[in-house]
Each structure stands twice: as structure tokens, then as C-alpha cells.
Amino acid sequence: MGDFPPPERTSVKASELVHRAVDKSYEDFRTLIHQLPTMREEERREPLLAHLQSSRKRFAQLLAVLKWSVQSPLLQQCDTLLQQTETYRNNVNETNDRLFFMHADLNRAKERRYDLSTAADVLYGGSYLRLPTIIKNAMFPRELPEVDTEQAATEVADIIRFRLIEADIPEQFSNIKLEGGFVTCQAEGEFEIVLTIQGKEKDAKWRVISVNTALTDAQAFEDHSQAASTSALRIIRSNAPNAAHYNHLKNLVQRAMNKSEKPFVDAFMNHSVKMQSSSGGVRVPSCPSEKGIVVDCQNFAEKLRSTLSEMASA
């Protein structure tokens, strides 16, 4: 609400208005009577006419006020409402001012709430007992219980052995070796995969540990080095897959095995069938010639890179 000046709260009786109007007209008439003898005859008309007009106007206004005064009860109610509204506005403004100063005083008057329970724990117990467990474990990791590694390796080997009996293994895996909780599946002249199991559950997934091909196998390279020249061996080494290729290939095989009901079959298909689709075969022959080793190595490396790039983009 705006800061308007408060209206006057006065009321006048109707009889007092009539008396004031009559007295005013009488005084004006007496003054005019004293002035008329000093005027000439033709000059007296104008003052008399002005007095009559002003008196007539005054009594007409008085008549209008008296007729309008019949609504005085309604005006009384409006006046009461205005007074109450003014009082309410003053109270609201005063309350706002008091709250503002009280808020400023509370900042100076408030007392700090001391954590007495924590202080008692630290002083008498030497430690904070209410620290959340997750924070305590992060600060002071729990020591794992001692485990018999030999017994654990034996249990894992037994689980893998039973899973191998139940699984469909392609005949191309000519050499399967189980040792130390890891199973090595080797396709002679092509590649080998090292796997393990992720848990004791019946539906536990196979995990691919590593993937190697014959192109980077030291034993296979030594067996074939006698039949190849120095230039051929240099070509084989320059086109052999690197660690990044093997890591990406391992991820692709892992993804295929996780989605397959026959993981070993899909593991072989991801290595062998896709690599031989367009190059006419990349198998390293058991008794190769120099030309055969170079061609197979180049085909394998080229197909491996193209396959990895295609599957990565997909």
C-alpha cells in the first residue's frame, strides 16, 4: 500500500451547516447594507445581484448536502472500513520492521550447537564410533581371509573340466590343455585361446584371457623358419598382428561367447571362418613352402586388419 496522507475523520451535523450558511448570508447582507448608502443609484444593482447569486448558490449546495446526507449510515460504514484498513496497514509495517531487526539480532544472539556425543567418544574412547561403514572400509580396507590357493585352483580346474565335458567343442581344437585354472584351446596352425570360468554357478560365463595366432607364435615361427628365406621372414614379422589387434580381437571373441549358447563354436568361427571368407584360407601349412608362408602371412594380416575395422565400426 502507498504512503498516502490519512483522510480527515471529521463529521458535521446538518443543523450546524444550516446555521453557518444563514450566518454567512446574514453577515454578507449586513456588509452590503453599510456599503450601499455610499454608492450611486445605478451602481447598487451589481452588488445586490452578486449577493443574491452567491446566497442562492450557497443554499443550493446546502440543499444538495442535506439530500445526500440520508446515506450517512453507508458513509459511516465506509469510514469504519477505512479506519480498520489503515490500522491493519500500520500493524503490517510495524511487524515487518520488527522482524527485520529481530533477524539481525538473532545472528548475534544464537549459540553454537556443540557435538558433545562425538567429543565424548573421541576423548574417552579414542575413536569416532559413528563413522559410516562405507567410509571406514575405504580408509581401512578389510583384510581378506587366508585362502588355500592349491585347493582353490583344484576346485576351479574341476569346474572347468565338467564344463568342458558339457560344452560343444569343435574338432578343429586339436589340443586342449587344462592347467592352473586356465584352459588353452589350440587350433593347430591357426591360433590358440586361453580361457577360464568366472564363477561356480552352472551358467557362469567363460572369460577370454588371451588370444594368439600362429603368426606370432615363437614355436611355429621356429618350425617354419627353416623353409623360408630372410626376406620372407621379414615380411612375416612386419605383417604380424600387434598387441592392439590381439586385445581388440579378444574383446570381439568375448562378446560373441557371452551371447552364444555354444561359446566354443562361436570362438572358433570368429577366428577361422571370418578370416578365411575372402583370402582363400590363412592356415599356416604344416610343411609349407617359402612362397606359401609369405602369401598366407600377408593374407592373414590384411584380413585381420579389415575384419577388426569392420567389427569396430559396427
GROMACS .gro file of N, CA and C in nm, residues 144-224:
model
  243
  144LEU      N    1   4.142  -5.964   0.369
  144LEU     CA    2   4.076  -6.084   0.318
  144LEU      C    3   4.124  -6.206   0.394
  145PRO      N    4   4.036  -6.301   0.416
  145PRO     CA    5   4.079  -6.423   0.487
  145PRO      C    6   4.177  -6.503   0.403
  146GLU      N    7   4.259  -6.578   0.471
  146GLU     CA    8   4.357  -6.661   0.402
  146GLU      C    9   4.286  -6.771   0.323
  147VAL      N   10   4.335  -6.792   0.202
  147VAL     CA   11   4.274  -6.890   0.112
  147VAL      C   12   4.382  -6.988   0.069
  148ASP      N   13   4.345  -7.115   0.068
  148ASP     CA   14   4.436  -7.219   0.019
  148ASP      C   15   4.435  -7.214  -0.134
  149THR      N   16   4.540  -7.158  -0.190
  149THR     CA   17   4.545  -7.140  -0.335
  149THR      C   18   4.542  -7.272  -0.410
  150GLU      N   19   4.609  -7.372  -0.356
  150GLU     CA   20   4.611  -7.501  -0.426
  150GLU      C   21   4.471  -7.562  -0.430
  151GLN      N   22   4.400  -7.555  -0.318
  151GLN     CA   23   4.265  -7.610  -0.314
  151GLN      C   24   4.173  -7.530  -0.407
  152ALA      N   25   4.187  -7.396  -0.407
  152ALA     CA   26   4.105  -7.314  -0.495
  152ALA      C   27   4.133  -7.346  -0.641
  153ALA      N   28   4.261  -7.364  -0.676
  153ALA     CA   29   4.294  -7.398  -0.815
  153ALA      C   30   4.238  -7.534  -0.853
  154THR      N   31   4.239  -7.628  -0.757
  154THR     CA   32   4.182  -7.760  -0.785
  154THR      C   33   4.032  -7.752  -0.809
  155GLU      N   34   3.962  -7.672  -0.727
  155GLU     CA   35   3.817  -7.657  -0.744
  155GLU      C   36   3.785  -7.593  -0.880
  156VAL      N   37   3.862  -7.491  -0.915
  156VAL     CA   38   3.839  -7.426  -1.045
  156VAL      C   39   3.865  -7.523  -1.159
  157ALA      N   40   3.971  -7.603  -1.146
  157ALA     CA   41   4.002  -7.700  -1.251
  157ALA      C   42   3.891  -7.803  -1.265
  158ASP      N   43   3.835  -7.849  -1.152
  158ASP     CA   44   3.725  -7.945  -1.159
  158ASP      C   45   3.602  -7.884  -1.227
  159ILE      N   46   3.573  -7.758  -1.192
  159ILE     CA   47   3.457  -7.692  -1.254
  159ILE      C   48   3.478  -7.678  -1.404
  160ILE      N   49   3.598  -7.636  -1.445
  160ILE     CA   50   3.627  -7.621  -1.588
  160ILE      C   51   3.619  -7.755  -1.658
  161ARG      N   52   3.666  -7.860  -1.593
  161ARG     CA   53   3.664  -7.992  -1.655
  161ARG      C   54   3.520  -8.037  -1.682
  162PHE      N   55   3.431  -8.016  -1.584
  162PHE     CA   56   3.291  -8.054  -1.604
  162PHE      C   57   3.225  -7.966  -1.712
  163ARG      N   58   3.261  -7.838  -1.715
  163ARG     CA   59   3.204  -7.751  -1.817
  163ARG      C   60   3.252  -7.790  -1.957
  164LEU      N   61   3.376  -7.835  -1.968
  164LEU     CA   62   3.427  -7.879  -2.097
  164LEU      C   63   3.357  -8.006  -2.145
  165ILE      N   64   3.323  -8.095  -2.050
  165ILE     CA   65   3.251  -8.217  -2.087
  165ILE      C   66   3.113  -8.184  -2.142
  166GLU      N   67   3.047  -8.082  -2.084
  166GLU     CA   68   2.912  -8.046  -2.127
  166GLU      C   69   2.912  -7.959  -2.253
  167ALA      N   70   3.022  -7.893  -2.284
  167ALA     CA   71   3.024  -7.798  -2.395
  167ALA      C   72   3.046  -7.869  -2.528
  168ASP      N   73   3.000  -7.802  -2.635
  168ASP     CA   74   3.024  -7.849  -2.772
  168ASP      C   75   3.154  -7.787  -2.821
  169ILE      N   76   3.255  -7.870  -2.838
  169ILE     CA   77   3.388  -7.823  -2.877
  169ILE      C   78   3.413  -7.862  -3.021
  170PRO      N   79   3.448  -7.770  -3.109
  170PRO     CA   80   3.475  -7.805  -3.249
  170PRO      C   81   3.595  -7.899  -3.260
  171GLU      N   82   3.591  -7.982  -3.361
  171GLU     CA   83   3.700  -8.076  -3.380
  171GLU      C   84   3.829  -8.007  -3.423
  172GLN      N   85   3.821  -7.882  -3.468
  172GLN     CA   86   3.942  -7.810  -3.508
  172GLN      C   87   4.031  -7.778  -3.389
  173PHE      N   88   3.974  -7.777  -3.267
  173PHE     CA   89   4.057  -7.759  -3.149
  173PHE      C   90   4.127  -7.891  -3.120
  174SER      N   91   4.244  -7.908  -3.180
  174SER     CA   92   4.315  -8.036  -3.173
  174SER      C   93   4.387  -8.056  -3.041
  175ASN      N   94   4.413  -7.949  -2.970
  175ASN     CA   95   4.489  -7.960  -2.846
  175ASN      C   96   4.422  -7.874  -2.740
  176ILE      N   97   4.372  -7.937  -2.634
  176ILE     CA   98   4.308  -7.868  -2.521
  176ILE      C   99   4.384  -7.904  -2.395
  177LYS      N  100   4.437  -7.803  -2.325
  177LYS     CA  101   4.519  -7.826  -2.207
  177LYS      C  102   4.461  -7.748  -2.090
  178LEU      N  103   4.447  -7.813  -1.974
  178LEU     CA  104   4.395  -7.752  -1.852
  178LEU      C  105   4.507  -7.748  -1.749
  179GLU      N  106   4.539  -7.626  -1.703
  179GLU     CA  107   4.649  -7.612  -1.609
  179GLU      C  108   4.633  -7.482  -1.531
  180GLY      N  109   4.640  -7.490  -1.396
  180GLY     CA  110   4.637  -7.372  -1.310
  180GLY      C  111   4.508  -7.294  -1.317
  181GLY      N  112   4.396  -7.358  -1.344
  181GLY     CA  113   4.269  -7.288  -1.353
  181GLY      C  114   4.244  -7.222  -1.487
  182PHE      N  115   4.328  -7.250  -1.586
  182PHE     CA  116   4.312  -7.194  -1.720
  182PHE      C  117   4.311  -7.307  -1.821
  183VAL      N  118   4.226  -7.296  -1.922
  183VAL     CA  119   4.219  -7.395  -2.028
  183VAL      C  120   4.266  -7.329  -2.158
  184THR      N  121   4.357  -7.397  -2.226
  184THR     CA  122   4.413  -7.348  -2.352
  184THR      C  123   4.360  -7.433  -2.466
  185CYS      N  124   4.286  -7.369  -2.557
  185CYS     CA  125   4.230  -7.436  -2.675
  185CYS      C  126   4.312  -7.392  -2.797
  186GLN      N  127   4.374  -7.491  -2.863
  186GLN     CA  128   4.464  -7.461  -2.973
  186GLN      C  129   4.414  -7.527  -3.100
  187ALA      N  130   4.404  -7.447  -3.206
  187ALA     CA  131   4.379  -7.498  -3.341
  187ALA      C  132   4.512  -7.497  -3.414
  188GLU      N  133   4.564  -7.613  -3.442
  188GLU     CA  134   4.700  -7.625  -3.493
  188GLU      C  135   4.714  -7.549  -3.625
  189GLY      N  136   4.818  -7.469  -3.629
  189GLY     CA  137   4.847  -7.391  -3.748
  189GLY      C  138   4.763  -7.266  -3.763
  190GLU      N  139   4.674  -7.235  -3.664
  190GLU     CA  140   4.589  -7.116  -3.676
  190GLU      C  141   4.602  -7.025  -3.555
  191PHE      N  142   4.551  -7.068  -3.441
  191PHE     CA  143   4.550  -6.980  -3.325
  191PHE      C  144   4.530  -7.063  -3.199
  192GLU      N  145   4.538  -6.995  -3.084
  192GLU     CA  146   4.506  -7.055  -2.956
  192GLU      C  147   4.437  -6.951  -2.868
  193ILE      N  148   4.345  -6.999  -2.783
  193ILE     CA  149   4.269  -6.913  -2.693
  193ILE      C  150   4.286  -6.966  -2.552
  194VAL      N  151   4.315  -6.877  -2.458
  194VAL     CA  152   4.326  -6.912  -2.317
  194VAL      C  153   4.201  -6.862  -2.246
  195LEU      N  154   4.129  -6.954  -2.179
  195LEU     CA  155   4.001  -6.922  -2.115
  195LEU      C  156   4.004  -6.962  -1.970
  196THR      N  157   3.910  -6.907  -1.894
  196THR     CA  158   3.882  -6.950  -1.758
  196THR      C  159   3.734  -6.928  -1.731
  197ILE      N  160   3.688  -6.971  -1.615
  197ILE     CA  161   3.547  -6.958  -1.579
  197ILE      C  162   3.533  -6.846  -1.477
  198GLN      N  163   3.420  -6.775  -1.478
  198GLN     CA  164   3.401  -6.659  -1.393
  198GLN      C  165   3.332  -6.689  -1.260
  199GLY      N  166   3.292  -6.811  -1.236
  199GLY     CA  167   3.228  -6.843  -1.110
  199GLY      C  168   3.194  -6.990  -1.100
  200LYS      N  169   3.137  -7.027  -0.986
  200LYS     CA  170   3.100  -7.165  -0.963
  200LYS      C  171   2.959  -7.197  -1.014
  201GLU      N  172   2.884  -7.098  -1.056
  201GLU     CA  173   2.747  -7.123  -1.099
  201GLU      C  174   2.747  -7.204  -1.229
  202LYS      N  175   2.634  -7.270  -1.251
  202LYS     CA  176   2.623  -7.354  -1.371
  202LYS      C  177   2.619  -7.269  -1.499
  203ASP      N  178   2.565  -7.148  -1.487
  203ASP     CA  179   2.555  -7.062  -1.605
  203ASP      C  180   2.664  -6.954  -1.607
  204ALA      N  181   2.772  -6.978  -1.535
  204ALA     CA  182   2.881  -6.881  -1.534
  204ALA      C  183   2.942  -6.866  -1.673
  205LYS      N  184   2.979  -6.744  -1.707
  205LYS     CA  185   3.033  -6.717  -1.840
  205LYS      C  186   3.181  -6.753  -1.847
  206TRP      N  187   3.222  -6.787  -1.971
  206TRP     CA  188   3.363  -6.807  -1.998
  206TRP      C  189   3.429  -6.671  -2.018
  207ARG      N  190   3.551  -6.658  -1.966
  207ARG     CA  191   3.625  -6.534  -1.981
  207ARG      C  192   3.750  -6.559  -2.064
  208VAL      N  193   3.767  -6.476  -2.166
  208VAL     CA  194   3.883  -6.488  -2.255
  208VAL      C  195   4.000  -6.415  -2.191
  209ILE      N  196   4.108  -6.488  -2.165
  209ILE     CA  197   4.228  -6.429  -2.105
  209ILE      C  198   4.321  -6.374  -2.212
  210SER      N  199   4.345  -6.451  -2.315
  210SER     CA  200   4.435  -6.406  -2.421
  210SER      C  201   4.403  -6.479  -2.550
  211VAL      N  202   4.446  -6.419  -2.661
  211VAL     CA  203   4.430  -6.477  -2.794
  211VAL      C  204   4.562  -6.462  -2.868
  212ASN      N  205   4.608  -6.569  -2.929
  212ASN     CA  206   4.733  -6.567  -3.005
  212ASN      C  207   4.713  -6.643  -3.135
  213THR      N  208   4.782  -6.597  -3.239
  213THR     CA  209   4.777  -6.664  -3.368
  213THR      C  210   4.913  -6.725  -3.398
  214ALA      N  211   4.915  -6.806  -3.502
  214ALA     CA  212   5.039  -6.874  -3.540
  214ALA      C  213   5.143  -6.776  -3.592
  215LEU      N  214   5.102  -6.658  -3.635
  215LEU     CA  215   5.197  -6.562  -3.690
  215LEU      C  216   5.288  -6.504  -3.585
  216THR      N  217   5.246  -6.504  -3.460
  216THR     CA  218   5.330  -6.450  -3.352
  216THR      C  219   5.373  -6.558  -3.255
  217ASP      N  220   5.348  -6.685  -3.289
  217ASP     CA  221   5.389  -6.795  -3.204
  217ASP      C  222   5.536  -6.827  -3.230
  218ALA      N  223   5.617  -6.822  -3.124
  218ALA     CA  224   5.760  -6.845  -3.141
  218ALA      C  225   5.790  -6.985  -3.190
  219GLN      N  226   5.717  -7.085  -3.137
  219GLN     CA  227   5.742  -7.223  -3.178
  219GLN      C  228   5.706  -7.244  -3.325
  220ALA      N  229   5.591  -7.189  -3.368
  220ALA     CA  230   5.552  -7.203  -3.508
  220ALA      C  231   5.648  -7.129  -3.599
  221PHE      N  232   5.695  -7.012  -3.554
  221PHE     CA  233   5.791  -6.938  -3.635
  221PHE      C  234   5.922  -7.015  -3.650
  222GLU      N  235   5.963  -7.081  -3.542
  222GLU     CA  236   6.087  -7.159  -3.548
  222GLU      C  237   6.070  -7.280  -3.639
  223ASP      N  238   5.953  -7.344  -3.635
  223ASP     CA  239   5.930  -7.462  -3.719
  223ASP      C  240   5.932  -7.426  -3.867
  224HIS      N  241   5.879  -7.308  -3.902
  224HIS     CA  242   5.869  -7.270  -4.043
  224HIS      C  243   5.987  -7.188  -4.091
   0.00000   0.00000   0.00000
